[in-house]
mmCIF file of C-alpha atoms in Angstrom:
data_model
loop_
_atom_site.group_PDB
_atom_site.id
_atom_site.type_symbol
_atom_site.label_atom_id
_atom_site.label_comp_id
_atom_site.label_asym_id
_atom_site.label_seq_id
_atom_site.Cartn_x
_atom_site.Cartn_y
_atom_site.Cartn_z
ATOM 1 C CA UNK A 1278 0.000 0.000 0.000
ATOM 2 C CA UNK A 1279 1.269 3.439 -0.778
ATOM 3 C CA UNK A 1280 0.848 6.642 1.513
ATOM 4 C CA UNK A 1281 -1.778 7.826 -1.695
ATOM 5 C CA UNK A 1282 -4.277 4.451 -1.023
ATOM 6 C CA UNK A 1283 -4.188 5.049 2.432
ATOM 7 C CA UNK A 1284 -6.725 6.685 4.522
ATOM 8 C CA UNK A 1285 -3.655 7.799 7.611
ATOM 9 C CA UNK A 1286 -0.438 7.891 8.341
ATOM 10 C CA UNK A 1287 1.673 4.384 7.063
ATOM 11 C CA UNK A 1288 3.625 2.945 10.012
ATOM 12 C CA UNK A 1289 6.309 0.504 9.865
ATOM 13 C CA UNK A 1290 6.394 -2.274 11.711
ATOM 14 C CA UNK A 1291 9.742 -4.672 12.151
ATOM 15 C CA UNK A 1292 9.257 -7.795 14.578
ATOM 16 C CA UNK A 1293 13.229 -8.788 15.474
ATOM 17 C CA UNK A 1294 13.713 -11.788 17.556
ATOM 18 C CA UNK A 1295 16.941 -12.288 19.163
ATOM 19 C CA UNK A 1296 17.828 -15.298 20.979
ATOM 20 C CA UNK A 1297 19.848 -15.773 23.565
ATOM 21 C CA UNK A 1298 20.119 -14.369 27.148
ATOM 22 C CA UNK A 1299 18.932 -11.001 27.354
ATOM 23 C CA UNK A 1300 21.611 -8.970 29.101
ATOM 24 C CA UNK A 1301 22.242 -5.393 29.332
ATOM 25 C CA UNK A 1302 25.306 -5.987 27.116
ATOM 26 C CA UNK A 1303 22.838 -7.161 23.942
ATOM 27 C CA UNK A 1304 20.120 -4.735 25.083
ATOM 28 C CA UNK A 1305 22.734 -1.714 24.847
ATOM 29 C CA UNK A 1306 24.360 -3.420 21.523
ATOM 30 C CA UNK A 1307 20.933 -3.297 20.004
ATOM 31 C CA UNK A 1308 20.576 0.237 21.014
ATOM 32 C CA UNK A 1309 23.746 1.241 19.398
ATOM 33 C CA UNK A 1310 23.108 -0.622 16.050
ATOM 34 C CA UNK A 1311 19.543 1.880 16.165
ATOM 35 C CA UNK A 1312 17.455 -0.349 17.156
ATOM 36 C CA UNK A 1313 16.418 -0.198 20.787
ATOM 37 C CA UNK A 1314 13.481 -2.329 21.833
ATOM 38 C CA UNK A 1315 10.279 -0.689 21.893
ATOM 39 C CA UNK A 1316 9.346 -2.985 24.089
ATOM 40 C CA UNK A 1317 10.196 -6.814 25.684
ATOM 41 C CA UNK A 1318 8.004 -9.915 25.512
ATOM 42 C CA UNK A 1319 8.830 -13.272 27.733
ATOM 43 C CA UNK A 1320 5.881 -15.415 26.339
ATOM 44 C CA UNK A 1321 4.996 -18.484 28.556
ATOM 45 C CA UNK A 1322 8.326 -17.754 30.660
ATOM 46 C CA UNK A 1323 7.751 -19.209 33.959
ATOM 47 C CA UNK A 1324 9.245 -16.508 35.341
ATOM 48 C CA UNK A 1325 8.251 -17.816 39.031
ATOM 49 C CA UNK A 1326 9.922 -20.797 38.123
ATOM 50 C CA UNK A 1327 13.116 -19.599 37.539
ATOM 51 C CA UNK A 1328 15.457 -16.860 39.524
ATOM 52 C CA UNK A 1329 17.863 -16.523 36.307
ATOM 53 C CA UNK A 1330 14.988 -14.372 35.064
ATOM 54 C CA UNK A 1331 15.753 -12.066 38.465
ATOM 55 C CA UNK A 1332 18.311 -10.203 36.755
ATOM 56 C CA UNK A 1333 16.957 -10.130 33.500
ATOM 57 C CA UNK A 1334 13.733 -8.092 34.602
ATOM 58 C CA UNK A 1335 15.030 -5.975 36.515
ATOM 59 C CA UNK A 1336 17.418 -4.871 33.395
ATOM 60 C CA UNK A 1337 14.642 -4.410 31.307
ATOM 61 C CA UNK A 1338 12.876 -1.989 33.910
ATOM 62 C CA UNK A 1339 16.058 -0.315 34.419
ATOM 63 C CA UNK A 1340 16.574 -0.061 30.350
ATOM 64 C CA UNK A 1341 13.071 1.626 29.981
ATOM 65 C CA UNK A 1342 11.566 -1.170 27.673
ATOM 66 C CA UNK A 1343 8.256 -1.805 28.214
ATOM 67 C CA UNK A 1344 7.831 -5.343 29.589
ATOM 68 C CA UNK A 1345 5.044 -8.140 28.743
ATOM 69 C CA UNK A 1346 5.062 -11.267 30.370
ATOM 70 C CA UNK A 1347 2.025 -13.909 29.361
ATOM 71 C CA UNK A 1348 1.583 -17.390 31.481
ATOM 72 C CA UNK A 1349 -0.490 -20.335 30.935
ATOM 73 C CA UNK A 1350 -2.795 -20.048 33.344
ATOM 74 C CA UNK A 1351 -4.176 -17.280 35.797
ATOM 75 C CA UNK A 1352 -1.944 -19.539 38.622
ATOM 76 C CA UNK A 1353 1.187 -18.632 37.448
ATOM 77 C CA UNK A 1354 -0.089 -15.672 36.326
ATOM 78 C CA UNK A 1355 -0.871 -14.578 40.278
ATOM 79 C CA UNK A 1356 2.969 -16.025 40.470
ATOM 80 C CA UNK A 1357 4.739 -14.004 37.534
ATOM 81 C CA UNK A 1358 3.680 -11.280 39.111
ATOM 82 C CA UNK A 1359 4.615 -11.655 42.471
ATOM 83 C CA UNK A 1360 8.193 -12.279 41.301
ATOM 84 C CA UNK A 1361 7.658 -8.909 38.490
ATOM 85 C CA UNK A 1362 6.145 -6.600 41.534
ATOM 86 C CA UNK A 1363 9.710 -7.961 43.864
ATOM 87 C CA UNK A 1364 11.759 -6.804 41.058
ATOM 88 C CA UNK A 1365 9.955 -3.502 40.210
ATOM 89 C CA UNK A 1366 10.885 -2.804 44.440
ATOM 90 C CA UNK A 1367 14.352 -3.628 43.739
ATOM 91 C CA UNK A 1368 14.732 -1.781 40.389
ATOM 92 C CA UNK A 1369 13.464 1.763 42.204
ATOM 93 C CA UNK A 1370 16.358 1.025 44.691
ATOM 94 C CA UNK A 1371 18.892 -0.260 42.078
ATOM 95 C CA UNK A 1372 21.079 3.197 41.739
ATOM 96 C CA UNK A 1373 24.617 1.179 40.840
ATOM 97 C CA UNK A 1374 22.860 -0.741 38.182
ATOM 98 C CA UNK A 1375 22.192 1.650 35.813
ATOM 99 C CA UNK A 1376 19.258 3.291 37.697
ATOM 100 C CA UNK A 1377 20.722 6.549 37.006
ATOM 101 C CA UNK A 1378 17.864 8.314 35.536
ATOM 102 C CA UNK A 1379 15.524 7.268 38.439
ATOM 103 C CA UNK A 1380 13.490 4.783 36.899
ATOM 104 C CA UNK A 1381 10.015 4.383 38.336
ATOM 105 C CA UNK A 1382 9.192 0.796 37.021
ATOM 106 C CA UNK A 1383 5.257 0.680 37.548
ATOM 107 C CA UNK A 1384 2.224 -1.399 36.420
ATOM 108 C CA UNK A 1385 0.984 -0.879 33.089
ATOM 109 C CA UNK A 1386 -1.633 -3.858 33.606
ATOM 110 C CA UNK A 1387 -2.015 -6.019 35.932
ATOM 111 C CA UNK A 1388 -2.299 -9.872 35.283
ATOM 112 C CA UNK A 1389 -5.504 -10.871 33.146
ATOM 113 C CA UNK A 1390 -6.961 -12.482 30.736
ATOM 114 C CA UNK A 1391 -5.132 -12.028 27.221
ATOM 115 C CA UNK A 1392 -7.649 -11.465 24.830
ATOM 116 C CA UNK A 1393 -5.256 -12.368 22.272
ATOM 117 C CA UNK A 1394 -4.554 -15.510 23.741
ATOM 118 C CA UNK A 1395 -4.357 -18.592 22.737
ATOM 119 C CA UNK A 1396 -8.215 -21.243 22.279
ATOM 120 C CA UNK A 1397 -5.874 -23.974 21.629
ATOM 121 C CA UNK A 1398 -6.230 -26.375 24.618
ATOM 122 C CA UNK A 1399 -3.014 -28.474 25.638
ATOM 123 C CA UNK A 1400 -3.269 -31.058 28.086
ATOM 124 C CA UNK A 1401 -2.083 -30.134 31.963
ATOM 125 C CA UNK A 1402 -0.393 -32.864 34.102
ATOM 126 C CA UNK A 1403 -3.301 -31.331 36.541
ATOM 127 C CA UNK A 1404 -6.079 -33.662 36.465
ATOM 128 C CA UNK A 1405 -9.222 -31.825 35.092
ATOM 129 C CA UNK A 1406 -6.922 -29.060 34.032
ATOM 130 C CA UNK A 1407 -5.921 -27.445 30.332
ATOM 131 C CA UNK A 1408 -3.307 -24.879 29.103
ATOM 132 C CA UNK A 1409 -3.489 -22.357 26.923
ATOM 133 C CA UNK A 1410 -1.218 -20.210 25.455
ATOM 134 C CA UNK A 1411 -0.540 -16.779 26.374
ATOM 135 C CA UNK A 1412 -3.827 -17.025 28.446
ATOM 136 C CA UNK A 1413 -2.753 -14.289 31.009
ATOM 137 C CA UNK A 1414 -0.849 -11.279 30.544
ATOM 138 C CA UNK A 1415 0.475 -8.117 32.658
ATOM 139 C CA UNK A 1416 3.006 -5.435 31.509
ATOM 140 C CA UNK A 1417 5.371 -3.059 33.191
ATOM 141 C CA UNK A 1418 6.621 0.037 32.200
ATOM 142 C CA UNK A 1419 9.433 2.518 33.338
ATOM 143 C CA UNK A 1420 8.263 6.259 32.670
#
């Protein structure tokens, strides 16, 4: 579509994965190369699973990205964001780690129901129990 068949403004979209482990050395590398994250997604993470994901979070909030997290189910949900809310404390306090400009990490939503989520049903090991994916979903952001 050209900017004469359209009715607004064009935008440009570009959806960059990178794997790996996301550490302030790749976030900053991507922000040299032009192209900071406009914002961070850990789909299905587990993030109350794991504490390597501590460090990682609390990054992000310090970075400014906005952060999504989505879970399976509204349990781990109530659990991701436990662990998120601990590290948004601990990012506000974090002034050797890059907390320079006084990041305010803060709620952007709280966890609910995705409405993009997934109606695929996967089996739980739960009996009586099914997953979907990206069911729940909360975001954080760093004004």
């Amino acid at each position: 579509m050209t900017k004469e068949e359209s009715d607004g403004p064009l935008i440009w979209t570009e959806l960059v994965w990178e794997p790996g482990v996301y550490t302030a050395a790749m976030y900053d590398a991507l922000c040299a190369s032009g192209r900071a994250p406009d914002a961070v997604f850990c789909f299905n993470a587990g993030i109350w699973g794991y504490d390597t994901w501590r460090p990682t979070l609390r990054m992000v909030m310090l970075k400014g990205a906005p952060l999504v997290v989505t879970s399976y189910t509204f349990q781990e949900a109530e659990d991701d964001e436990d662990v998120i809310a601990e590290e948004m404390v601990l990012a506000r306090l974090d002034k050797n780690n890059g907390n320079t400009a006084g990041s305010r990490p803060s709620w952007a939503w709280r966890a609910e129901r995705n409405p993009f989520g997934s109606s695929l049903e996967i089996p739980s090991f739960h009996a009586g129990k099914v997953l979907r994916e990206n069911s729940f979903w909360m975001a954080v952001h760093s004004p």
